[in-house]
Tab-separated table of C-alpha atoms in Angstrom:
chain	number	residue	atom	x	y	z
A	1	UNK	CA	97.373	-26.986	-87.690
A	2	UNK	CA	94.604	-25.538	-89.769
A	3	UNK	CA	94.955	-24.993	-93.495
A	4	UNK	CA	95.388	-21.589	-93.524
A	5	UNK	CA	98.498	-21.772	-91.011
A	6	UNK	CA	99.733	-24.354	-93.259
A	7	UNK	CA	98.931	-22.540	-96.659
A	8	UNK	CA	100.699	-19.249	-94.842
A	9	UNK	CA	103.523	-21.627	-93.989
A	10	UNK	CA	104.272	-22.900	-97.497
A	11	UNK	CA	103.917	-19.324	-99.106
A	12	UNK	CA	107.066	-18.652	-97.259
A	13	UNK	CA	109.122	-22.079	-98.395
A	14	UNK	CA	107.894	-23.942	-95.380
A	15	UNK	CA	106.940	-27.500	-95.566
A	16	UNK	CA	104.693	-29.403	-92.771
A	17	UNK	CA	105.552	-33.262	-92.184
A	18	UNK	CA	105.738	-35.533	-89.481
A	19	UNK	CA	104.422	-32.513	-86.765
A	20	UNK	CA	107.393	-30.631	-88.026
A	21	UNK	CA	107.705	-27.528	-90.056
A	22	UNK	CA	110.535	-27.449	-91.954
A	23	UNK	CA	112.224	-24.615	-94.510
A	24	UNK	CA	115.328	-26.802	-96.540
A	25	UNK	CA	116.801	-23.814	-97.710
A	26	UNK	CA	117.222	-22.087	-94.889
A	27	UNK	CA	118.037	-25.748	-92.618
A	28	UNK	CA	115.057	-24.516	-89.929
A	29	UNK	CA	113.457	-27.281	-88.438
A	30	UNK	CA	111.073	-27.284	-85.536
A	31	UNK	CA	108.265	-28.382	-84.242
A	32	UNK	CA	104.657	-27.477	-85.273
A	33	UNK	CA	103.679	-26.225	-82.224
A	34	UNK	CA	105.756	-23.014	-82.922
A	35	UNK	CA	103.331	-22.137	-85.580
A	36	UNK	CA	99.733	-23.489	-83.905
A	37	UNK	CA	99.206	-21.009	-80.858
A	38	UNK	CA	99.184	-17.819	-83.865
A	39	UNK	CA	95.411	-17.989	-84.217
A	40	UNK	CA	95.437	-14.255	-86.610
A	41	UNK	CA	96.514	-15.102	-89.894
A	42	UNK	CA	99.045	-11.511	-89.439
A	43	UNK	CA	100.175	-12.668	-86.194
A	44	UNK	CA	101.313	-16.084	-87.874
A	45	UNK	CA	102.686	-13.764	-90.694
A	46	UNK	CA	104.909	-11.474	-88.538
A	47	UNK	CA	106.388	-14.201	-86.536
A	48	UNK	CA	107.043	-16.278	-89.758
A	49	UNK	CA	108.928	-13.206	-91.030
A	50	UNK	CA	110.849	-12.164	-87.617
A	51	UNK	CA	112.353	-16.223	-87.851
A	52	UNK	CA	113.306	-15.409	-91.510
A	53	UNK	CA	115.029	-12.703	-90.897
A	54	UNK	CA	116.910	-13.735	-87.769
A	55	UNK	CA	117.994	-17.253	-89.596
A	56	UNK	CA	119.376	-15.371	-92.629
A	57	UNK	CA	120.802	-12.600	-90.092
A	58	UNK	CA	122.739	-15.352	-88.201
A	59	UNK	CA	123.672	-17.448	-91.550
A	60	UNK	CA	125.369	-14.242	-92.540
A	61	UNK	CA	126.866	-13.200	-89.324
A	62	UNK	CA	128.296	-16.777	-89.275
A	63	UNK	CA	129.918	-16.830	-93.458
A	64	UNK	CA	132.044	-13.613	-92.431
């Protein structure tokens, strides 16, 4: 991963270990890869955003 994938990643409450990228609030967990083949800083962006939104989309579909 470069560092401005990784700086992108932990503006959103990612953290990069281990070839993982992980976000502990939201329990995603998965594998760097994901992140790597995004080689426009929006692109990276958008996708990071569409995961977001799904995960808290299916955390609250799954509470009710």
């Amino acid at each position: 991963m470069t560092d401005e994938q990784i700086a992108i990643l932990q503006a959103f409450g990612f953290c990069v270990e281990n070839g993982q990228v992980k976000h502990l609030k939201l329990g995603i967990v998965t594998d760097s890869e994901e992140f790597e083949r995004f080689s426009q800083a929006e692109e990276l962006r958008a996708h990071i955003k569409s995961l977001l939104r799904n995960q808290c989309q299916w955390k609250r579909g799954k509470e009710t």
